[in-house]
PDB file of C-alpha atoms in Angstrom:
ATOM      1  CA  MET O1270      11.022  16.011   1.531  1.00  0.00           C
ATOM      2  CA  LYS O1271       8.564  14.752   4.139  1.00  0.00           C
ATOM      3  CA  GLU O1272       9.587  12.764   7.196  1.00  0.00           C
ATOM      4  CA  LEU O1273       7.768  10.498   9.624  1.00  0.00           C
ATOM      5  CA  LYS O1274       9.795  10.380  12.817  1.00  0.00           C
ATOM      6  CA  ILE O1275       9.650   7.736  15.533  1.00  0.00           C
ATOM      7  CA  GLU O1276      11.243   8.398  18.932  1.00  0.00           C
ATOM      8  CA  LYS O1277      11.587   6.011  21.880  1.00  0.00           C
ATOM      9  CA  LEU O1278       8.697   3.884  20.637  1.00  0.00           C
ATOM     10  CA  SER O1279       7.694   0.906  22.786  1.00  0.00           C
ATOM     11  CA  LYS O1280       4.963  -1.698  22.435  1.00  0.00           C
ATOM     12  CA  SER O1281       4.293  -4.842  24.476  1.00  0.00           C
ATOM     13  CA  TYR O1282       1.786  -7.675  24.500  1.00  0.00           C
ATOM     14  CA  GLY O1283       1.483  -8.981  28.024  1.00  0.00           C
ATOM     15  CA  ILE O1284       4.997  -9.705  29.224  1.00  0.00           C
ATOM     16  CA  LYS O1285       6.468  -9.810  25.708  1.00  0.00           C
ATOM     17  CA  THR O1286       8.107  -6.620  24.452  1.00  0.00           C
ATOM     18  CA  LEU O1287       7.826  -6.354  20.672  1.00  0.00           C
ATOM     19  CA  ILE O1288       9.184  -2.825  20.235  1.00  0.00           C
ATOM     20  CA  ASP O1289      11.646  -1.451  22.775  1.00  0.00           C
ATOM     21  CA  GLN O1290      12.691   2.225  22.760  1.00  0.00           C
ATOM     22  CA  VAL O1291      12.963   2.372  18.957  1.00  0.00           C
ATOM     23  CA  ASP O1292      14.183   5.476  17.117  1.00  0.00           C
ATOM     24  CA  PHE O1293      13.471   5.488  13.403  1.00  0.00           C
ATOM     25  CA  ALA O1294      12.704   7.855  10.531  1.00  0.00           C
ATOM     26  CA  ILE O1295      11.045   7.365   7.141  1.00  0.00           C
ATOM     27  CA  ARG O1296      11.706   9.991   4.466  1.00  0.00           C
ATOM     28  CA  THR O1297      10.325  10.603   0.998  1.00  0.00           C
ATOM     29  CA  GLY O1298      12.095   8.289  -1.442  1.00  0.00           C
ATOM     30  CA  ASP O1299      12.929   5.627   1.148  1.00  0.00           C
ATOM     31  CA  ARG O1300      12.194   2.069   0.054  1.00  0.00           C
ATOM     32  CA  ILE O1301      12.475   0.107   3.276  1.00  0.00           C
ATOM     33  CA  GLY O1302      12.290  -3.641   3.730  1.00  0.00           C
ATOM     34  CA  LEU O1303      11.419  -4.668   7.307  1.00  0.00           C
ATOM     35  CA  ILE O1304      12.796  -8.099   8.146  1.00  0.00           C
ATOM     36  CA  GLY O1305      13.160 -10.305  11.214  1.00  0.00           C
ATOM     37  CA  PRO O1306      12.288 -13.769  12.527  1.00  0.00           C
ATOM     38  CA  ASN O1307       8.629 -14.784  12.621  1.00  0.00           C
ATOM     39  CA  GLY O1308       6.879 -13.617  15.760  1.00  0.00           C
ATOM     40  CA  THR O1309       9.162 -10.646  16.387  1.00  0.00           C
ATOM     41  CA  GLY O1310       6.389  -8.111  15.788  1.00  0.00           C
ATOM     42  CA  LYS O1311       6.948  -6.919  12.208  1.00  0.00           C
ATOM     43  CA  SER O1312       3.232  -6.747  11.372  1.00  0.00           C
ATOM     44  CA  THR O1313       2.522  -5.081  14.714  1.00  0.00           C
ATOM     45  CA  PHE O1314       5.217  -2.475  13.988  1.00  0.00           C
ATOM     46  CA  LEU O1315       3.567  -1.727  10.629  1.00  0.00           C
ATOM     47  CA  LYS O1316       0.147  -1.373  12.260  1.00  0.00           C
ATOM     48  CA  VAL O1317       1.520   0.990  14.904  1.00  0.00           C
ATOM     49  CA  ILE O1318       3.100   3.213  12.246  1.00  0.00           C
ATOM     50  CA  ALA O1319      -0.127   3.111  10.219  1.00  0.00           C
ATOM     51  CA  GLY O1320      -2.113   4.210  13.283  1.00  0.00           C
ATOM     52  CA  ILE O1321      -4.128   1.000  13.430  1.00  0.00           C
ATOM     53  CA  GLU O1322      -2.687  -0.157  16.760  1.00  0.00           C
ATOM     54  CA  SER O1323      -1.720   1.936  19.773  1.00  0.00           C
ATOM     55  CA  TYR O1324       1.691   1.983  21.414  1.00  0.00           C
ATOM     56  CA  ASP O1325       2.754   2.114  25.038  1.00  0.00           C
ATOM     57  CA  ALA O1326       5.370   4.857  25.025  1.00  0.00           C
ATOM     58  CA  GLY O1327       7.284   7.154  22.723  1.00  0.00           C
ATOM     59  CA  GLU O1328       6.173   9.450  19.936  1.00  0.00           C
ATOM     60  CA  ILE O1329       5.359   9.275  16.232  1.00  0.00           C
ATOM     61  CA  SER O1330       5.437  12.678  14.549  1.00  0.00           C
ATOM     62  CA  LYS O1331       4.687  13.621  10.958  1.00  0.00           C
ATOM     63  CA  PRO O1332       3.841  16.744   8.945  1.00  0.00           C
ATOM     64  CA  ASN O1333       0.309  18.073   8.705  1.00  0.00           C
ATOM     65  CA  GLN O1334      -1.757  16.328   6.017  1.00  0.00           C
ATOM     66  CA  TYR O1335       0.743  13.461   5.861  1.00  0.00           C
ATOM     67  CA  THR O1336      -1.064  10.435   4.446  1.00  0.00           C
ATOM     68  CA  ILE O1337      -0.451   6.715   4.983  1.00  0.00           C
ATOM     69  CA  ALA O1338      -1.907   3.837   2.957  1.00  0.00           C
ATOM     70  CA  TYR O1339      -1.743   0.396   4.561  1.00  0.00           C
ATOM     71  CA  LEU O1340      -2.146  -3.113   3.139  1.00  0.00           C
ATOM     72  CA  GLY O1341      -2.373  -5.765   5.826  1.00  0.00           C
ATOM     73  CA  GLN O1342      -2.144  -9.525   5.601  1.00  0.00           C
ATOM     74  CA  LYS O1343      -5.825  -9.569   6.512  1.00  0.00           C
ATOM     75  CA  ASN O1344      -7.993  -6.779   5.136  1.00  0.00           C
ATOM     76  CA  HIS O1345     -11.497  -6.350   6.485  1.00  0.00           C
ATOM     77  CA  LEU O1346     -13.359  -5.302   3.358  1.00  0.00           C
ATOM     78  CA  ASN O1347     -17.091  -4.691   3.308  1.00  0.00           C
ATOM     79  CA  PRO O1348     -18.635  -7.762   1.607  1.00  0.00           C
ATOM     80  CA  ASP O1349     -21.688  -5.747   0.553  1.00  0.00           C
ATOM     81  CA  LEU O1350     -19.667  -3.297  -1.551  1.00  0.00           C
ATOM     82  CA  THR O1351     -18.725  -3.933  -5.164  1.00  0.00           C
ATOM     83  CA  ILE O1352     -15.114  -4.127  -6.288  1.00  0.00           C
ATOM     84  CA  ARG O1353     -15.578  -0.729  -7.946  1.00  0.00           C
ATOM     85  CA  GLU O1354     -16.848   0.887  -4.746  1.00  0.00           C
ATOM     86  CA  THR O1355     -14.023  -0.684  -2.739  1.00  0.00           C
ATOM     87  CA  VAL O1356     -11.169   0.243  -5.068  1.00  0.00           C
ATOM     88  CA  TYR O1357     -12.357   3.842  -5.304  1.00  0.00           C
ATOM     89  CA  GLN O1358     -13.110   4.145  -1.594  1.00  0.00           C
ATOM     90  CA  SER O1359     -11.118   7.297  -1.003  1.00  0.00           C
ATOM     91  CA  LYS O1360     -11.651  10.846   0.235  1.00  0.00           C
ATOM     92  CA  ASP O1361      -9.642  12.163  -2.707  1.00  0.00           C
ATOM     93  CA  PRO O1362     -12.127  14.334  -4.675  1.00  0.00           C
ATOM     94  CA  LEU O1363     -10.605  13.331  -8.024  1.00  0.00           C
ATOM     95  CA  ILE O1364     -11.019   9.632  -7.247  1.00  0.00           C
ATOM     96  CA  GLN O1365     -14.615  10.272  -6.193  1.00  0.00           C
ATOM     97  CA  LEU O1366     -15.207  12.168  -9.438  1.00  0.00           C
ATOM     98  CA  LEU O1367     -13.811   9.222 -11.380  1.00  0.00           C
ATOM     99  CA  LEU O1368     -16.075   6.823  -9.463  1.00  0.00           C
ATOM    100  CA  ASP O1369     -19.100   8.998 -10.270  1.00  0.00           C
ATOM    101  CA  TYR O1370     -18.107   9.085 -13.943  1.00  0.00           C
ATOM    102  CA  GLN O1371     -17.700   5.315 -14.153  1.00  0.00           C
ATOM    103  CA  SER O1372     -20.992   4.728 -12.343  1.00  0.00           C
ATOM    104  CA  ALA O1373     -22.707   7.051 -14.809  1.00  0.00           C
ATOM    105  CA  GLN O1374     -21.182   5.079 -17.680  1.00  0.00           C
ATOM    106  CA  VAL O1375     -22.574   1.827 -16.290  1.00  0.00           C
ATOM    107  CA  ALA O1376     -26.017   3.378 -15.779  1.00  0.00           C
ATOM    108  CA  LEU O1377     -26.087   4.720 -19.341  1.00  0.00           C
ATOM    109  CA  GLU O1378     -25.066   1.359 -20.773  1.00  0.00           C
ATOM    110  CA  LYS O1379     -28.146  -0.143 -19.131  1.00  0.00           C
ATOM    111  CA  ASP O1380     -30.434   2.653 -20.365  1.00  0.00           C
ATOM    112  CA  PRO O1381     -28.714   4.274 -23.390  1.00  0.00           C
ATOM    113  CA  GLN O1382     -31.696   6.370 -24.476  1.00  0.00           C
ATOM    114  CA  ASN O1383     -32.171   8.100 -21.111  1.00  0.00           C
ATOM    115  CA  PRO O1384     -31.520  11.866 -21.656  1.00  0.00           C
ATOM    116  CA  LYS O1385     -30.875  12.556 -17.964  1.00  0.00           C
ATOM    117  CA  LEU O1386     -28.174   9.897 -17.849  1.00  0.00           C
ATOM    118  CA  GLN O1387     -26.683  11.245 -21.076  1.00  0.00           C
ATOM    119  CA  ASP O1388     -26.536  14.756 -19.616  1.00  0.00           C
ATOM    120  CA  ARG O1389     -25.044  13.491 -16.360  1.00  0.00           C
ATOM    121  CA  LEU O1390     -22.281  11.620 -18.163  1.00  0.00           C
ATOM    122  CA  THR O1391     -21.544  14.695 -20.309  1.00  0.00           C
ATOM    123  CA  HIS O1392     -21.290  16.977 -17.282  1.00  0.00           C
ATOM    124  CA  LEU O1393     -19.078  14.517 -15.402  1.00  0.00           C
ATOM    125  CA  GLY O1394     -16.838  14.144 -18.462  1.00  0.00           C
ATOM    126  CA  GLU O1395     -16.438  17.921 -18.625  1.00  0.00           C
ATOM    127  CA  ALA O1396     -15.573  17.964 -14.922  1.00  0.00           C
ATOM    128  CA  MET O1397     -13.014  15.194 -15.492  1.00  0.00           C
ATOM    129  CA  THR O1398     -11.353  17.307 -18.185  1.00  0.00           C
ATOM    130  CA  HIS O1399     -11.495  20.528 -16.170  1.00  0.00           C
ATOM    131  CA  GLN O1400     -10.005  18.912 -13.060  1.00  0.00           C
ATOM    132  CA  GLY O1401      -7.446  16.741 -14.859  1.00  0.00           C
ATOM    133  CA  ALA O1402      -8.867  13.431 -13.673  1.00  0.00           C
ATOM    134  CA  TRP O1403      -8.370  11.425 -16.865  1.00  0.00           C
ATOM    135  CA  GLU O1404      -4.829  10.518 -15.827  1.00  0.00           C
ATOM    136  CA  ILE O1405      -6.242   8.894 -12.699  1.00  0.00           C
ATOM    137  CA  GLU O1406      -8.610   6.823 -14.835  1.00  0.00           C
ATOM    138  CA  VAL O1407      -5.676   5.558 -16.914  1.00  0.00           C
ATOM    139  CA  LYS O1408      -3.774   4.710 -13.730  1.00  0.00           C
ATOM    140  CA  ALA O1409      -6.800   2.914 -12.285  1.00  0.00           C
ATOM    141  CA  LYS O1410      -7.373   0.848 -15.418  1.00  0.00           C
ATOM    142  CA  THR O1411      -3.694  -0.128 -15.492  1.00  0.00           C
ATOM    143  CA  ILE O1412      -3.671  -1.219 -11.835  1.00  0.00           C
ATOM    144  CA  LEU O1413      -6.870  -3.229 -12.189  1.00  0.00           C
ATOM    145  CA  SER O1414      -5.733  -4.874 -15.414  1.00  0.00           C
ATOM    146  CA  GLN O1415      -2.304  -5.830 -14.079  1.00  0.00           C
ATOM    147  CA  LEU O1416      -3.864  -7.303 -10.936  1.00  0.00           C
ATOM    148  CA  GLN O1417      -6.331  -9.247 -13.082  1.00  0.00           C
ATOM    149  CA  ILE O1418      -9.401  -7.545 -11.643  1.00  0.00           C
ATOM    150  CA  THR O1419     -12.080  -7.435 -14.327  1.00  0.00           C
ATOM    151  CA  ASP O1420     -15.641  -7.570 -12.991  1.00  0.00           C
ATOM    152  CA  LEU O1421     -15.850  -4.295 -11.059  1.00  0.00           C
ATOM    153  CA  ASP O1422     -19.531  -4.781 -10.256  1.00  0.00           C
ATOM    154  CA  GLN O1423     -18.969  -8.056  -8.415  1.00  0.00           C
ATOM    155  CA  LYS O1424     -19.697  -7.941  -4.679  1.00  0.00           C
ATOM    156  CA  LEU O1425     -16.687  -8.458  -2.397  1.00  0.00           C
ATOM    157  CA  GLY O1426     -18.612 -11.177  -0.573  1.00  0.00           C
ATOM    158  CA  GLN O1427     -18.610 -13.207  -3.789  1.00  0.00           C
ATOM    159  CA  CYS O1428     -14.823 -12.961  -4.233  1.00  0.00           C
ATOM    160  CA  SER O1429     -12.265 -15.538  -3.125  1.00  0.00           C
ATOM    161  CA  GLY O1430      -9.661 -14.694  -0.506  1.00  0.00           C
ATOM    162  CA  GLY O1431      -7.050 -14.208  -3.216  1.00  0.00           C
ATOM    163  CA  GLN O1432      -9.312 -11.894  -5.187  1.00  0.00           C
ATOM    164  CA  GLN O1433     -10.033  -9.841  -2.093  1.00  0.00           C
ATOM    165  CA  LYS O1434      -6.299  -9.456  -1.394  1.00  0.00           C
ATOM    166  CA  ARG O1435      -5.752  -8.158  -4.945  1.00  0.00           C
ATOM    167  CA  VAL O1436      -8.669  -5.738  -4.556  1.00  0.00           C
ATOM    168  CA  ALA O1437      -7.199  -4.464  -1.274  1.00  0.00           C
ATOM    169  CA  LEU O1438      -3.834  -4.013  -3.000  1.00  0.00           C
ATOM    170  CA  ALA O1439      -5.465  -2.107  -5.860  1.00  0.00           C
ATOM    171  CA  GLN O1440      -7.216   0.120  -3.339  1.00  0.00           C
ATOM    172  CA  VAL O1441      -3.989   1.213  -1.627  1.00  0.00           C
ATOM    173  CA  LEU O1442      -2.096   1.590  -4.909  1.00  0.00           C
ATOM    174  CA  MET O1443      -4.792   3.976  -6.110  1.00  0.00           C
ATOM    175  CA  THR O1444      -3.976   6.402  -3.321  1.00  0.00           C
ATOM    176  CA  GLN O1445      -1.145   8.883  -3.621  1.00  0.00           C
ATOM    177  CA  ALA O1446      -0.080   8.465  -0.003  1.00  0.00           C
ATOM    178  CA  ASP O1447       3.118   9.909   1.418  1.00  0.00           C
ATOM    179  CA  LEU O1448       3.862   6.487   2.926  1.00  0.00           C
ATOM    180  CA  LEU O1449       2.763   3.180   1.439  1.00  0.00           C
ATOM    181  CA  ILE O1450       2.918   0.270   3.918  1.00  0.00           C
ATOM    182  CA  LEU O1451       2.655  -3.221   2.425  1.00  0.00           C
ATOM    183  CA  ASP O1452       2.518  -6.413   4.477  1.00  0.00           C
ATOM    184  CA  GLU O1453       3.148  -9.421   2.184  1.00  0.00           C
ATOM    185  CA  PRO O1454       1.913  -7.683  -0.989  1.00  0.00           C
ATOM    186  CA  THR O1455       2.918 -10.507  -3.368  1.00  0.00           C
ATOM    187  CA  ASN O1456       0.642 -13.104  -1.777  1.00  0.00           C
ATOM    188  CA  HIS O1457      -1.908 -14.309  -4.370  1.00  0.00           C
ATOM    189  CA  LEU O1458      -0.041 -12.630  -7.271  1.00  0.00           C
ATOM    190  CA  ASP O1459       1.368 -14.478 -10.266  1.00  0.00           C
ATOM    191  CA  ILE O1460       4.853 -13.732 -11.592  1.00  0.00           C
ATOM    192  CA  ASP O1461       3.663 -11.218 -14.200  1.00  0.00           C
ATOM    193  CA  SER O1462       1.730  -9.230 -11.605  1.00  0.00           C
ATOM    194  CA  ILE O1463       4.718  -9.298  -9.240  1.00  0.00           C
ATOM    195  CA  LEU O1464       7.054  -7.978 -11.927  1.00  0.00           C
ATOM    196  CA  TRP O1465       4.562  -5.230 -12.752  1.00  0.00           C
ATOM    197  CA  LEU O1466       4.244  -4.330  -9.051  1.00  0.00           C
ATOM    198  CA  GLU O1467       8.025  -4.006  -8.786  1.00  0.00           C
ATOM    199  CA  LYS O1468       8.032  -1.479 -11.639  1.00  0.00           C
ATOM    200  CA  PHE O1469       5.081   0.395 -10.155  1.00  0.00           C
ATOM    201  CA  LEU O1470       6.774   0.717  -6.766  1.00  0.00           C
ATOM    202  CA  ALA O1471      10.059   1.794  -8.375  1.00  0.00           C
ATOM    203  CA  ASN O1472       8.236   4.894  -9.654  1.00  0.00           C
ATOM    204  CA  TYR O1473       6.197   5.537  -6.516  1.00  0.00           C
ATOM    205  CA  PRO O1474       6.785   9.175  -5.493  1.00  0.00           C
ATOM    206  CA  GLY O1475       6.407   8.693  -1.742  1.00  0.00           C
ATOM    207  CA  ALA O1476       8.073   6.324   0.736  1.00  0.00           C
ATOM    208  CA  LEU O1477       7.618   2.556   0.978  1.00  0.00           C
ATOM    209  CA  LEU O1478       7.728   0.232   3.983  1.00  0.00           C
ATOM    210  CA  ILE O1479       7.444  -3.454   3.040  1.00  0.00           C
ATOM    211  CA  VAL O1480       7.337  -6.801   4.806  1.00  0.00           C
ATOM    212  CA  THR O1481       7.649  -9.815   2.514  1.00  0.00           C
ATOM    213  CA  HIS O1482       8.976 -13.361   2.536  1.00  0.00           C
ATOM    214  CA  ASP O1483       9.690 -13.030  -1.191  1.00  0.00           C
ATOM    215  CA  ARG O1484      13.444 -12.493  -1.150  1.00  0.00           C
ATOM    216  CA  TYR O1485      13.639 -11.676  -4.856  1.00  0.00           C
ATOM    217  CA  PHE O1486      10.869  -9.080  -4.617  1.00  0.00           C
ATOM    218  CA  LEU O1487      12.642  -7.569  -1.618  1.00  0.00           C
ATOM    219  CA  GLU O1488      15.936  -7.584  -3.482  1.00  0.00           C
ATOM    220  CA  ARG O1489      14.535  -5.554  -6.345  1.00  0.00           C
ATOM    221  CA  SER O1490      12.216  -3.205  -4.448  1.00  0.00           C
ATOM    222  CA  VAL O1491      14.116  -1.651  -1.518  1.00  0.00           C
ATOM    223  CA  ASN O1492      17.115   0.569  -0.894  1.00  0.00           C
ATOM    224  CA  LYS O1493      17.281   0.038   2.856  1.00  0.00           C
ATOM    225  CA  ILE O1494      16.821  -2.946   5.180  1.00  0.00           C
ATOM    226  CA  VAL O1495      15.567  -2.546   8.740  1.00  0.00           C
ATOM    227  CA  GLU O1496      16.003  -5.626  10.925  1.00  0.00           C
ATOM    228  CA  LEU O1497      13.689  -6.032  13.921  1.00  0.00           C
ATOM    229  CA  SER O1498      15.002  -8.375  16.584  1.00  0.00           C
ATOM    230  CA  ASN O1499      14.394  -8.549  20.335  1.00  0.00           C
ATOM    231  CA  GLY O1500      12.410  -5.334  20.202  1.00  0.00           C
ATOM    232  CA  ARG O1501      15.212  -3.273  18.694  1.00  0.00           C
ATOM    233  CA  ILE O1502      15.995  -2.317  15.113  1.00  0.00           C
ATOM    234  CA  ARG O1503      19.171  -2.060  13.098  1.00  0.00           C
ATOM    235  CA  GLU O1504      19.345  -0.266   9.757  1.00  0.00           C
ATOM    236  CA  TYR O1505      21.349  -1.344   6.708  1.00  0.00           C
ATOM    237  CA  GLU O1506      21.762   0.737   3.572  1.00  0.00           C
ATOM    238  CA  GLY O1507      21.146  -1.025   0.277  1.00  0.00           C
ATOM    239  CA  ASN O1508      19.022  -3.964  -0.831  1.00  0.00           C
ATOM    240  CA  TYR O1509      18.758  -7.446   0.660  1.00  0.00           C
ATOM    241  CA  GLU O1510      21.997  -8.669  -0.912  1.00  0.00           C
ATOM    242  CA  ALA O1511      23.846  -5.684   0.566  1.00  0.00           C
ATOM    243  CA  TYR O1512      22.281  -6.503   3.939  1.00  0.00           C
ATOM    244  CA  LEU O1513      23.559 -10.102   3.776  1.00  0.00           C
ATOM    245  CA  THR O1514      27.058  -8.857   2.944  1.00  0.00           C
ATOM    246  CA  GLN O1515      27.046  -6.426   5.851  1.00  0.00           C
ATOM    247  CA  LYS O1516      25.739  -9.077   8.239  1.00  0.00           C
ATOM    248  CA  SER O1517      28.459 -11.505   7.132  1.00  0.00           C
ATOM    249  CA  GLU O1518      31.111  -8.862   7.710  1.00  0.00           C
ATOM    250  CA  GLN O1519      29.703  -8.161  11.174  1.00  0.00           C
ATOM    251  CA  ASP O1520      29.754 -11.867  12.067  1.00  0.00           C
ATOM    252  CA  LEU O1521      33.379 -12.181  10.926  1.00  0.00           C
ATOM    253  CA  SER O1522      34.380  -9.188  13.077  1.00  0.00           C
ATOM    254  CA  LEU O1523      32.967 -10.782  16.264  1.00  0.00           C
TER     255      LEU O1523
END
């Protein structure tokens, strides 16, 4: 089991304290829903954990080679890249091998009689078999299909905002990160894609940290609720319904 540990973490914007001396841990298998009123700093908290934003005090510690994949509400994708290049934009050598194989396929389709392209595709196919990369191709095709991404050679600059959000989601789902951070992942998804995403996340081997306004998605996707309010957090075991029950019991005890 891997653990990301947060100790005495603080973060402010001007005079407003968003995170105040927070202690928190994320372990393999955790499915955490981060909730709180708008403007409390949920997205900022995610960015700090992902290493995108700095923090003022405290410490975030994690094992060596611990990986984090982050989906933000706004994702700054390169408009000059194709969907294919964006989705497979990873340092993982198997994903790069798969990208090379698919690019070789496209090139051969355009020039099917070219012996050099035929040889290249053959060699890459052998490498795919030797390194066990075919499973990744199946996973990639499933993710792209379920997110309704079809034209992989389309430039990102030609995609709508909703299409770009789905491409960004596909990109992070392709990684095998130890921690998957998702900020409003169901935006721009239809009901079928949302239901598929729930099943995908249920089988995700790492840890999940999710912010969403979709109560039903939250209900079915997490096993712990973390409430951020006034810079501090409070943890509740169970899904969103369990959280509501515990909150009601707390209010009655006051």
